Each structure stands twice: as structure tokens, then as C-alpha cells.
mmCIF file of C-alpha atoms and ligand atoms in Angstrom:
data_model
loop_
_atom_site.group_PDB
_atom_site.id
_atom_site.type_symbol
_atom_site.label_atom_id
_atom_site.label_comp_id
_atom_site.label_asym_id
_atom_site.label_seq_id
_atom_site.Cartn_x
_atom_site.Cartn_y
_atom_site.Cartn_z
ATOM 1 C CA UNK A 1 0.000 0.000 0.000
ATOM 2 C CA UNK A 2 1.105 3.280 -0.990
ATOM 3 C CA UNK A 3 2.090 6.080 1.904
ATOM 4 C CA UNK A 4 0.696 9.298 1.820
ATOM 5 C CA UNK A 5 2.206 12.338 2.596
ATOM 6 C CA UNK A 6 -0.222 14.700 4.485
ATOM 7 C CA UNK A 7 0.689 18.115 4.200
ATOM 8 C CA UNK A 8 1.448 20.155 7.148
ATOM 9 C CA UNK A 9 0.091 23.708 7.472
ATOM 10 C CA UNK A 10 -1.168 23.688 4.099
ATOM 11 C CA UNK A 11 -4.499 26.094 5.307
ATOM 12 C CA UNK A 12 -1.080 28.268 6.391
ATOM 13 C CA UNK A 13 0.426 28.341 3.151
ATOM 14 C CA UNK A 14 -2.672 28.859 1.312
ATOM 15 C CA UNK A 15 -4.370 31.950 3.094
ATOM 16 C CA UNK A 16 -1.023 33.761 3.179
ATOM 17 C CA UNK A 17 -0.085 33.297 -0.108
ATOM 18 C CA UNK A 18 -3.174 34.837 -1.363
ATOM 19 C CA UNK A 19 -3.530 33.735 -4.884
ATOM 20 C CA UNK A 20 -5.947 35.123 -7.690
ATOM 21 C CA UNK A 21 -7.198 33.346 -10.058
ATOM 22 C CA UNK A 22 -4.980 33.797 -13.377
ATOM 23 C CA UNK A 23 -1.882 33.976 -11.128
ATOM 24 C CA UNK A 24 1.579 31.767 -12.228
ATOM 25 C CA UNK A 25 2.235 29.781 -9.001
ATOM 26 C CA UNK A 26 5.465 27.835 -8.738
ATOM 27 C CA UNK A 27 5.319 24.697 -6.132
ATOM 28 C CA UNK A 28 8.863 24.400 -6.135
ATOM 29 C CA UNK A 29 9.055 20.697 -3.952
ATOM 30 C CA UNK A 30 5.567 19.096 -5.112
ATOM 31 C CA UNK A 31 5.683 15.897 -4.141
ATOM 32 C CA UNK A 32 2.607 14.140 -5.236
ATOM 33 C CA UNK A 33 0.408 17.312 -4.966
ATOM 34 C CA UNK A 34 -0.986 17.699 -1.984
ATOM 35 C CA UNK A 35 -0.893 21.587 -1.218
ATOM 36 C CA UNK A 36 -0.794 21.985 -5.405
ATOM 37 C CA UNK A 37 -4.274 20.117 -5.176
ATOM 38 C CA UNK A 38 -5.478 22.547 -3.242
ATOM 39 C CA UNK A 39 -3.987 25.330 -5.348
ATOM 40 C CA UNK A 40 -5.116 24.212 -8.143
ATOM 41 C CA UNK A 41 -9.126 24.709 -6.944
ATOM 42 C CA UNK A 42 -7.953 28.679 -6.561
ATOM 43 C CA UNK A 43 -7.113 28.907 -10.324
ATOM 44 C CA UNK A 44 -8.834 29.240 -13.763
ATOM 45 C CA UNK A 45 -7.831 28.785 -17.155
ATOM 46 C CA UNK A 46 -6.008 31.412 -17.261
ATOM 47 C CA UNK A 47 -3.878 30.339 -13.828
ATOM 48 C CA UNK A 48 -0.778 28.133 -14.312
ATOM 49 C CA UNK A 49 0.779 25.956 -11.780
ATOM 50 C CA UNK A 50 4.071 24.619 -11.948
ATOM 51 C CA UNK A 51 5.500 21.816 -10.077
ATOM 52 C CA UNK A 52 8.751 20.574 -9.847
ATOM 53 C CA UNK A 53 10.119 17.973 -7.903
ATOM 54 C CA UNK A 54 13.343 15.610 -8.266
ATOM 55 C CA UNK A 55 11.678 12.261 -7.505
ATOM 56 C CA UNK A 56 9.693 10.722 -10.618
ATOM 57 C CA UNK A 57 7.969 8.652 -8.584
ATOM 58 C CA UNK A 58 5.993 11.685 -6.559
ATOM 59 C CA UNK A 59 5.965 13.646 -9.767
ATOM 60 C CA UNK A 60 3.290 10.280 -11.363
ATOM 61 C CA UNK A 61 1.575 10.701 -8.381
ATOM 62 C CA UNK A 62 0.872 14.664 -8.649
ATOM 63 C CA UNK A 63 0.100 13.833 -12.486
ATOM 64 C CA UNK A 64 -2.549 11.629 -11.703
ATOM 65 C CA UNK A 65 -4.043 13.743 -8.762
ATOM 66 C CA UNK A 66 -4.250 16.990 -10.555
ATOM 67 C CA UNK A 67 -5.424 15.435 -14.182
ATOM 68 C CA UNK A 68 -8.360 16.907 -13.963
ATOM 69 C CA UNK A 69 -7.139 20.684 -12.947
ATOM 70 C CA UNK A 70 -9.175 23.432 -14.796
ATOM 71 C CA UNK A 71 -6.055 25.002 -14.891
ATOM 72 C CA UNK A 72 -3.132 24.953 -17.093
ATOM 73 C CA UNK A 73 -0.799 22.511 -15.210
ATOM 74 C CA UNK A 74 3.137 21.663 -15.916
ATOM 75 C CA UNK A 75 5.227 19.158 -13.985
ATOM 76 C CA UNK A 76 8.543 19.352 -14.485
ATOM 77 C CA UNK A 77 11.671 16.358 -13.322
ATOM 78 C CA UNK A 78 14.142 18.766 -11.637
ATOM 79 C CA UNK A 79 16.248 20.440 -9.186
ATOM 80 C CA UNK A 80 14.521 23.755 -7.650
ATOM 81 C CA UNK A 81 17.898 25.236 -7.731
ATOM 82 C CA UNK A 82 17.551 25.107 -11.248
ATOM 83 C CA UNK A 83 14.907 27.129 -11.373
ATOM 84 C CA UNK A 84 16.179 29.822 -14.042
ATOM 85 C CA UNK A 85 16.839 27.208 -16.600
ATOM 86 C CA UNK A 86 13.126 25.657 -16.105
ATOM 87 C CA UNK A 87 11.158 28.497 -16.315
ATOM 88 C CA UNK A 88 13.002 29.663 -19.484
ATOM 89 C CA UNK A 89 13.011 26.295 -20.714
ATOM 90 C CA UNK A 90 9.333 26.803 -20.209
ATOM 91 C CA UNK A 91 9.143 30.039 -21.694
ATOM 92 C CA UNK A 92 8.327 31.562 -18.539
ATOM 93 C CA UNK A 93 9.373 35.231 -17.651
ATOM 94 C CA UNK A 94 8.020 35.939 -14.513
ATOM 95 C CA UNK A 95 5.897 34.377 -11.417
ATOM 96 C CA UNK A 96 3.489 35.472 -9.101
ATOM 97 C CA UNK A 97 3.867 32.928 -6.328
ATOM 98 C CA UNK A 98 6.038 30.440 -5.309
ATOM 99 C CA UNK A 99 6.216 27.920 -2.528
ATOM 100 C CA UNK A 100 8.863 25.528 -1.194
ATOM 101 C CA UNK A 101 7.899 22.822 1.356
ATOM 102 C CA UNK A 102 11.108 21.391 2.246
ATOM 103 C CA UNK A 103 12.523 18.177 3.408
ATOM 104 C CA UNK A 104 11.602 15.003 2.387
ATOM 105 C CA UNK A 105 8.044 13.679 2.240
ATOM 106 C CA UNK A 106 6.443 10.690 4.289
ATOM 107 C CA UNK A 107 6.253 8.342 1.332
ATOM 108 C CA UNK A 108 10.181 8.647 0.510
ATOM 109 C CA UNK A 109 11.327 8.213 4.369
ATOM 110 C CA UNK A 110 9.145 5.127 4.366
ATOM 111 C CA UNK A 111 9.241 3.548 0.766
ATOM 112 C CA UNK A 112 11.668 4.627 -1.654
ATOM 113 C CA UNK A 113 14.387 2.175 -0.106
ATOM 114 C CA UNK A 114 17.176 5.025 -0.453
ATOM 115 C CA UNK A 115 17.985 5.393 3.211
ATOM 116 C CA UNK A 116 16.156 7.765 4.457
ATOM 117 C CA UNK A 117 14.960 5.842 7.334
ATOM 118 C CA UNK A 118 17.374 4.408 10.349
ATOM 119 C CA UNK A 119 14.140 2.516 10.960
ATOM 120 C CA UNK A 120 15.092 0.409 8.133
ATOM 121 C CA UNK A 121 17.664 -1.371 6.642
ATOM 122 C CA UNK A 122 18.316 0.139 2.880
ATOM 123 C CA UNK A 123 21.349 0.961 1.159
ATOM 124 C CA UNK A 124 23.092 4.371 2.281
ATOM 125 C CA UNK A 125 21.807 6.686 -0.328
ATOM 126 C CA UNK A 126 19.798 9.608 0.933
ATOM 127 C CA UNK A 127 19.290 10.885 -2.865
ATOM 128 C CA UNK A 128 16.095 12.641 -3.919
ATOM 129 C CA UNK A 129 16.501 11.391 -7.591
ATOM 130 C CA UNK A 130 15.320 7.497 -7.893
ATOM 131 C CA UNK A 131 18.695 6.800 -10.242
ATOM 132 C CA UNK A 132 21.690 8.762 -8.954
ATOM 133 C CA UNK A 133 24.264 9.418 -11.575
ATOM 134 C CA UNK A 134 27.511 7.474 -11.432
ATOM 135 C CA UNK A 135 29.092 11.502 -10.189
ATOM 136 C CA UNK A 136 26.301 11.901 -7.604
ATOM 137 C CA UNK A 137 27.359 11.767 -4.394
ATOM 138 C CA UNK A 138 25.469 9.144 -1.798
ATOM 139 C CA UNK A 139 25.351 8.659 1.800
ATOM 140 C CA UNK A 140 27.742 5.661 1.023
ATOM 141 C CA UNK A 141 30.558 7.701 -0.124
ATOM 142 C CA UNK A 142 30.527 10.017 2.793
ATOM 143 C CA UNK A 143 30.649 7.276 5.028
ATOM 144 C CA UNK A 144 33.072 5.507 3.724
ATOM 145 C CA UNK A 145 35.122 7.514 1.492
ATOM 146 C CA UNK A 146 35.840 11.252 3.543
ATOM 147 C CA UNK A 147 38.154 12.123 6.466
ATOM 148 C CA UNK A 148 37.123 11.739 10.338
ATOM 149 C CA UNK A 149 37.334 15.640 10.436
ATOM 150 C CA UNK A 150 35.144 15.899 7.063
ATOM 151 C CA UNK A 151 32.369 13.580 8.440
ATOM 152 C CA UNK A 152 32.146 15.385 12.139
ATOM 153 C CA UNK A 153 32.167 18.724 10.419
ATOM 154 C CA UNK A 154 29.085 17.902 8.802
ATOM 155 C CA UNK A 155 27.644 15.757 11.563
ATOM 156 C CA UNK A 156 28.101 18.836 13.678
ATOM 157 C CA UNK A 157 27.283 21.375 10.827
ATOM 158 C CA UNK A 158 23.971 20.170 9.633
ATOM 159 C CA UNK A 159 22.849 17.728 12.112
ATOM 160 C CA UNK A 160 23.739 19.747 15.360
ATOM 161 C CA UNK A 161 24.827 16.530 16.310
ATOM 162 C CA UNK A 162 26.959 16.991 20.033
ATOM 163 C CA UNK A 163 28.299 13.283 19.918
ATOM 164 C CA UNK A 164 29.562 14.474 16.072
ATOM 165 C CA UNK A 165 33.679 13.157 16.863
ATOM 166 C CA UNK A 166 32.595 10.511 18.634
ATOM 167 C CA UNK A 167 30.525 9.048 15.733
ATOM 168 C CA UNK A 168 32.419 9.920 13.147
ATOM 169 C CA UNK A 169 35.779 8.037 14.998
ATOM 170 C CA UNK A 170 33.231 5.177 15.558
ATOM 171 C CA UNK A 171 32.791 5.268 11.593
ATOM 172 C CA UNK A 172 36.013 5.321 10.629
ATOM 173 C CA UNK A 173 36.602 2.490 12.711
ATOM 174 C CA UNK A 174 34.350 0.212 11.427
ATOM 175 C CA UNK A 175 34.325 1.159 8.089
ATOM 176 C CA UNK A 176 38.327 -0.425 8.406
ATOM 177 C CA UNK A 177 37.353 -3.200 9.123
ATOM 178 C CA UNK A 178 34.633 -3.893 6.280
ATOM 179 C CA UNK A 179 32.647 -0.712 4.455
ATOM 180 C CA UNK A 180 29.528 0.895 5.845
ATOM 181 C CA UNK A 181 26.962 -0.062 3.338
ATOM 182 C CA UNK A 182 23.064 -0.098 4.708
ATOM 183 C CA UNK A 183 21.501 1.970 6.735
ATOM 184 C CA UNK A 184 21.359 -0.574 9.857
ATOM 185 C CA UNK A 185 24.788 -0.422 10.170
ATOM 186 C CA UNK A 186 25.270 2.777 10.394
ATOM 187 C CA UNK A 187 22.621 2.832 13.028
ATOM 188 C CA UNK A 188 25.249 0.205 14.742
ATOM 189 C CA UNK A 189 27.965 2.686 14.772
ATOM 190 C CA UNK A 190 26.199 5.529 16.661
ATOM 191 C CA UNK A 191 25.001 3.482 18.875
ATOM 192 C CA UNK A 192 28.292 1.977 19.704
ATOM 193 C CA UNK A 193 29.324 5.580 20.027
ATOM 194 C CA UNK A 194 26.606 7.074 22.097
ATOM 195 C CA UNK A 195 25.857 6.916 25.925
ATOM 196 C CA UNK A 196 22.954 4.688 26.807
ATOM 197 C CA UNK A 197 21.123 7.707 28.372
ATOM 198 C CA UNK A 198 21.398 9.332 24.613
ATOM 199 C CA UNK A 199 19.899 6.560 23.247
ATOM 200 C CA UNK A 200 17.268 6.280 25.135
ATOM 201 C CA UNK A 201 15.823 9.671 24.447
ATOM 202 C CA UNK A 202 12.452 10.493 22.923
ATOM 203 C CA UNK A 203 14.452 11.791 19.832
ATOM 204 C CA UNK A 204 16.210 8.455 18.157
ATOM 205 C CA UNK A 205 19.720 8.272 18.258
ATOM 206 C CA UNK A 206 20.706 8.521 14.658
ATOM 207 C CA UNK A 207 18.158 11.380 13.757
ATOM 208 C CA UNK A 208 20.340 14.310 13.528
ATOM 209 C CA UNK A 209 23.245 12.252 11.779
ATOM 210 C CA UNK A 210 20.913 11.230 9.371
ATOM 211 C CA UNK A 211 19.771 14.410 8.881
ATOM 212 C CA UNK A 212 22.688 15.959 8.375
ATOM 213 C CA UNK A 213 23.868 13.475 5.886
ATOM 214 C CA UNK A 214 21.015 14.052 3.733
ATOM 215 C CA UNK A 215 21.364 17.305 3.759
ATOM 216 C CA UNK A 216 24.550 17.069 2.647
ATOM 217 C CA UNK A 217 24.282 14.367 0.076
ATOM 218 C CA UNK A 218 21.424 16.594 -1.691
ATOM 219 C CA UNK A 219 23.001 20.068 -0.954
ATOM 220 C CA UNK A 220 20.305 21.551 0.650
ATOM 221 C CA UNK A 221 21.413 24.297 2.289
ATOM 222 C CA UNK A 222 23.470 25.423 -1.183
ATOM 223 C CA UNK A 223 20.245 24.927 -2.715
ATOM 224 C CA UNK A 224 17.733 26.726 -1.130
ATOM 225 C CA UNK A 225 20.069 30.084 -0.877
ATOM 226 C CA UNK A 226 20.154 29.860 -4.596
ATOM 227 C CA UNK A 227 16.889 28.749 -5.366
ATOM 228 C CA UNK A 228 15.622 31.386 -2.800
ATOM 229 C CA UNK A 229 17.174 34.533 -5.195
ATOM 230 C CA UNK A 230 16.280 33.094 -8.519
ATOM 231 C CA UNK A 231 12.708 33.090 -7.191
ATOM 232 C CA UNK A 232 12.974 36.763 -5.804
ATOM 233 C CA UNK A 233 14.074 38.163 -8.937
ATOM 234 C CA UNK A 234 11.456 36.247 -10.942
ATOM 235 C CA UNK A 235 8.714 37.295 -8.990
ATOM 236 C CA UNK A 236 6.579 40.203 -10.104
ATOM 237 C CA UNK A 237 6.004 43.543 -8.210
ATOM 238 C CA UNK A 238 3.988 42.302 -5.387
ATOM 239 C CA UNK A 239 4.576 37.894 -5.743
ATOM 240 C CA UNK A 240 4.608 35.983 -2.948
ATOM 241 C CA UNK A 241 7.261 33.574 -1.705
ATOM 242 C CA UNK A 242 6.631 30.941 1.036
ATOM 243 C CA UNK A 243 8.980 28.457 2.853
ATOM 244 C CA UNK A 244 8.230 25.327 5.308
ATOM 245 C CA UNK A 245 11.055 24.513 6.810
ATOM 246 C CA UNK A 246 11.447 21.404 9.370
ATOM 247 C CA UNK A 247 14.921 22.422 10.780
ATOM 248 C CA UNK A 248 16.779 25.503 12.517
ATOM 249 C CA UNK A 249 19.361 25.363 9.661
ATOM 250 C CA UNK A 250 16.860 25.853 6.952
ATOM 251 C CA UNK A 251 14.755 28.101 8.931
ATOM 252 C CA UNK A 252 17.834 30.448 9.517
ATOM 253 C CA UNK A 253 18.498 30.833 5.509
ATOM 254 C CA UNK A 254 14.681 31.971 4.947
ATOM 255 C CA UNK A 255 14.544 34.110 8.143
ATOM 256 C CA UNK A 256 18.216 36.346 6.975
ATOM 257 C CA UNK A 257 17.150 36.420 3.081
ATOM 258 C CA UNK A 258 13.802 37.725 3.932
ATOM 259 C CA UNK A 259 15.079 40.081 6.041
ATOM 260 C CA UNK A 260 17.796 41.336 4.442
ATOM 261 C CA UNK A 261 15.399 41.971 1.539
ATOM 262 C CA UNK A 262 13.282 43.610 3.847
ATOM 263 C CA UNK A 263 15.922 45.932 4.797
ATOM 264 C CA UNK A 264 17.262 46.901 1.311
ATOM 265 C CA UNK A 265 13.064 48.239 0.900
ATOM 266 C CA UNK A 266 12.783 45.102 -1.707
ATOM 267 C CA UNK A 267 9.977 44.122 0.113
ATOM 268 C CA UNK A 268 7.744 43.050 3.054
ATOM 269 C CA UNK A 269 8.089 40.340 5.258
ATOM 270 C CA UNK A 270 4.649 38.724 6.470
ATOM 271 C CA UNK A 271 5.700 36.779 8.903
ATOM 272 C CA UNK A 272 7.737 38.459 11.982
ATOM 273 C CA UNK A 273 7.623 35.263 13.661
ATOM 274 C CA UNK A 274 7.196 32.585 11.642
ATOM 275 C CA UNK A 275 3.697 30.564 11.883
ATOM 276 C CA UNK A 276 3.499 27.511 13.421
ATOM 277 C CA UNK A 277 0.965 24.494 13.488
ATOM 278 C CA UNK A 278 -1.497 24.260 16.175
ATOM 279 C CA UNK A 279 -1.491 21.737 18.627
ATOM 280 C CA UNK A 280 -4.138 20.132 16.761
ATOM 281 C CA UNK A 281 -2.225 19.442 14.091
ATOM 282 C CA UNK A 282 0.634 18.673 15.704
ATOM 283 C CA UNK A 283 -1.385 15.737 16.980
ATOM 284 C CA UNK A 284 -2.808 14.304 14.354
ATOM 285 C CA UNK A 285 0.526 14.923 12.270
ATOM 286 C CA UNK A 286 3.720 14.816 14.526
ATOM 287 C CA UNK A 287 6.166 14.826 11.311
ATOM 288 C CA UNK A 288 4.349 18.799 11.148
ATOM 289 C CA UNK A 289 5.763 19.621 14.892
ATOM 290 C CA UNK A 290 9.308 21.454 13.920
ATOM 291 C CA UNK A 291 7.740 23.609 10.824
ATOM 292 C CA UNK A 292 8.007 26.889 10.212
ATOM 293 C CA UNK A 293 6.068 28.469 7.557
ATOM 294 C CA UNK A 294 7.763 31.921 6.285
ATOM 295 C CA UNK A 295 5.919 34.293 3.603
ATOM 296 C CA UNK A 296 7.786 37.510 2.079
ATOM 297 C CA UNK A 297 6.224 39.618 -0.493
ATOM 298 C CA UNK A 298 8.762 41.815 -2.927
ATOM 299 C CA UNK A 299 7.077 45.371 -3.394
ATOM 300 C CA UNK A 300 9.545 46.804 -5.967
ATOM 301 C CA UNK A 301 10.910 45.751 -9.395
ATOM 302 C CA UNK A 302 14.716 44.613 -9.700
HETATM 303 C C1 SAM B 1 7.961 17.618 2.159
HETATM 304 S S1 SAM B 1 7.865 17.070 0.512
HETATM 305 C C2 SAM B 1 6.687 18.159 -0.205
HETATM 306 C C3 SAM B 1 5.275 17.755 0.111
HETATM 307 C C4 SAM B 1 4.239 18.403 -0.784
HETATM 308 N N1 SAM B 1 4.153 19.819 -0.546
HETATM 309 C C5 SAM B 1 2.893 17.768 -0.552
HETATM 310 O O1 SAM B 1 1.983 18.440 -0.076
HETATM 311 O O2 SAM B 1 2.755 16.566 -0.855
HETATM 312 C C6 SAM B 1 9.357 17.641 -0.165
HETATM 313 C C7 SAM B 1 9.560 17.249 -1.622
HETATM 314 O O3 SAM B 1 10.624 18.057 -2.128
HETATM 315 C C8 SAM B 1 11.384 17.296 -3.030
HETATM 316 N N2 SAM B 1 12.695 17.933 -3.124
HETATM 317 C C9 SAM B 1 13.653 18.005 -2.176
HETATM 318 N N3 SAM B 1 14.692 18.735 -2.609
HETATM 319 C C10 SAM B 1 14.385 19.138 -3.859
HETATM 320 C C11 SAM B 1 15.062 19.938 -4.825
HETATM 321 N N4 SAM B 1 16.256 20.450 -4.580
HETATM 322 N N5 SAM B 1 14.442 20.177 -6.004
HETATM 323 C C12 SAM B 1 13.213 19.674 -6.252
HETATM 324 N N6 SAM B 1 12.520 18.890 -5.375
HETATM 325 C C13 SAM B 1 13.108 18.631 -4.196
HETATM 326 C C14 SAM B 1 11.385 15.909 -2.448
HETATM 327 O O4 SAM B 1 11.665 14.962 -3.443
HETATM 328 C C15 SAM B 1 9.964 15.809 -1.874
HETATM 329 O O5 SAM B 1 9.104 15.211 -2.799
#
């Protein structure tokens, strides 16, 4: 059976992104459509949506749920960071809105057998795309392949991780002996290089070292700068941008490049604080309780 992803403050996102009808909307991380679904209702003929994702498997999905959209609809394989090449590959000059819901989505940490999960064993991937090229790099390669100092940097960097040294010795260790290939394993290695008391923790173990490694593997953080100013200067006089972030690092990014735009007059920022889900939510979604939704609306041409 098929996961599905519910989306998490999708009312949120909606309401504050206040699209018209015959607006060019941009879901930048669409998954298989949930908050485009929803978008999609807003629009007419005239209205466009645009959805882009790197994992072909969520992009069938989101073809099949929006096939009957009154609107114009284009799904598109790719990288958000590429966004510049896509829209003109699209012949598209400018947007109205555009939204990016970040991370990875319930179906892929479950299913896609990449790694996402230290709840099961997979091979060490952690790639968004389904078929990594032979130059893309993989969870496997970090493990196994970069320096003690390289691996805790990141572990520390992305993942906030405070037992970072002592995992990534424990790695290195191991991987001596025979490589780090699955997921399971790696799961071994923290846990032979964490106190007990860590481990037992309401937060697993191996959370933020998977984390980080993910991010790393797809370049998140790289990503989302660039992807963040290709969308501000293709956004028209008063377009919307909106983030979801699940994690501080993210969150952080949004929060300086909104404000910073906010204080060169290039806009307004919607959101002093960003908006979080209620309680309610929360409970009947717990993947929804780090996210942070962020809206920022440019005022002036570039
Ligand atoms: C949290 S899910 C989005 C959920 C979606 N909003 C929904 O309601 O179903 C994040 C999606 O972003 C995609 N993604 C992550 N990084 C990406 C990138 N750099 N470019 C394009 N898609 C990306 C993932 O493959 C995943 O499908």
C-alpha cells in the first residue's frame, strides 16, 4: 500500500499566499500534490501551476491527482535550484507565487528504499533522484570515502549533532574493518558511540546524523540560498514567496534572506515570527511539529 504524505500547514500556506485566479504559481518541492491540489481549486484557465520535484515517482503521483485541474498545469523532473533554466526552458518570464515545502516527504522516508529511514535497513543513499548518476554523491561515499574531520564537520554542521567526533571516529573504525553499506549499520555505529542515556531519548539516536547526511548528500542548504534569489528576482512587483522549513538550519536561511530583503526596501516580510501548526495538528501529524512556515512579499521591481 502506498504512503501518503499529508501536508502540514497547508491552510497556512494557502491563506497567506493569497492567490488570484490567473496567477503563475510555482510549487517548487511538489511531491505528489498535496498543497498543489489545493492550489489548483484557486485557479482558472487562465492560472498556471508549476510543479517541480526531483523524484519521478511523486511527480506520477501529482500527475494523476491533478489530471483533472481546470487550470493549465506543468510538472517538471528537476532540481529547484535550477529554477532559471526551467522556467526559461518553459518560456516563462516571470511568477506570481512560489512555494517551497522542504525536506523530504512521508512516502520517501518510508518507501523509496534510499535510506532515508534508520528505521530500516536500505542501502546508504539519501538521494532525492530514484537513479543517482555514477558523479552523484550518496550517503555511502561520505561514510566511507571522507576524512574523520570531514564527516564530524558535517555531523556537527547540519545535524547539530553533540556526539559528532565521537561518531564519526566510531565510523572510521568500522568502516576499516569492512565498508559501511546499509543503513542498519550505520545505526550500529552511533550506537556503539553514544551513551545509553542518549539513546534512550524520545528523539532516536541517529536522527540528527541522518539528517545531516542528507542534507549534505542533496546540498540543501546550497540549494535553497540559490533557489531562494532566482525566485525573488522572478517574482513580479507584489509575488509571494513561502517556505516550510522542518529544521533551525533551513529556517535560519529563509529568516536572513527575507530580512535582508526587507531591509534593502525590496519588500515586506509577512511573517515576523514565523507561523506555526497548532497543537491540533501537531497531533494528528507529529512529522508537522518542527515547521516553520515563512511568507515575504517583494514590493519593488529589480
Ligand atoms: C515535504 S515534501 C513536499 C510535500 C508536498 N508539498 C505535498 O503536499 O505533498 C518535499 C519534496 O521536495 C522534493 N525535493 C527536495 N529537494 C528538492 C530539490 N532540490 N528540487 C526539487 N525537489 C526537491 C522531495 O523529493 C519531496 O518530494
Amino acid at each position: 500500500m502506498t504512503m501518503t504524505h499529508t501536508s502540514v500547514l497547508l491552510q497556512e500556506l494557502i491563506t497567506n499566499l493569497e492567490i488570484k485566479p490567473e496567477d503563475f504559481v510555482v510549487d517548487a518541492t511538489i511531491n505528489g500534490g498535496g498543497v498543489s491540489e489545493a492550489i489548483t481549486v484557486l485557479l482558472n484557465k487562465q492560472g498556471t501551476l508549476i510543479g517541480i520535484d526531483l523524484d519521478e515517482d511523486a511527480l506520477k503521483e501529482a500527475q494523476s491527482r491533478l489530471s483533472n485541474a481546470s487550470c493549465r498545469v506543468i510538472l517538471v523532473e528537476g532540481n529547484y535550484r535550477n529554477l532559471n533554466q526551467i522556467l526559461s526552458d518553459n518560456h516563462i518570464a516571470n511568477i506570481h507565487r512560489i512555494f517551497f515545502d522542504l525536506g523530504l516527504s512521508s512516502r520517501q522516508l518510508g518507501e523509496s528504499g534510499r535510506g532515508f529511514s534508520f528505521k530500516r535497513d536500505e542501502p546508504l543513499l539519501m538521494t532525492f533522484t530514484k537513479h543517482p548518476g555514477e558523479d552523484q554523491l550518496t550517503a555511502s561515499t561520505i561514510v566511507n570515502d571522507w576524512s574523520e574531520e570531514h564527516i564530524a564537520d558535517i555531523l556537527l554542521g547540519y545535524g547539530e549533532e553533540k556526539n559528532a567526533l565521537r561518531i564519526a571516529r566510531e565510523i572510521v573504525r568500522r568502516r576499516k574493518l569492512e565498508p559501511i553499506t546499509t543503513t542498519l549499520e550505520l545505526v550500529a555505529a552511533i550506537k556503539e558511540a553514544t551513551p545509553l542515556s542518549y539513546q534512550r531519548k524520545k528523539i532516536h539516536c541517529a536522527t540528527k546524523v541522518f539528517q545531516a547526511l542528507r542534507i549534505t548528500v542533496n546540498d540543501e542548504i546550497e540549494g535553497l540560498r540559490e533557489a531562494l534569489h532566482t525566485a525573488y528576482n522572478r517574482l513580479t512587483v507584489n509575488g509571494r514567496i513561502g517556505v516550510i522549513s522542518f529544521h533551525s538550519i533551513e529556517d535560519r536561511i529563509v529568516k536572513r534572506a527575507f530580512k535582508n530583503w526587507s531591509e534593502q526596501n525590496m519588500g515586506i516580510v509577512h511573517t515576523k515570527k514565523p507561523i506555526r501548526p497548532t497543537e491540533e495538528e501537531v497531533q494528528n501529524n507529529p512529522r508537522s511539529r518542527s515547521a516553520k512556515l515563512r511568507i515575504f512579499e517583494k514590493t519593488t521591481a529589480c
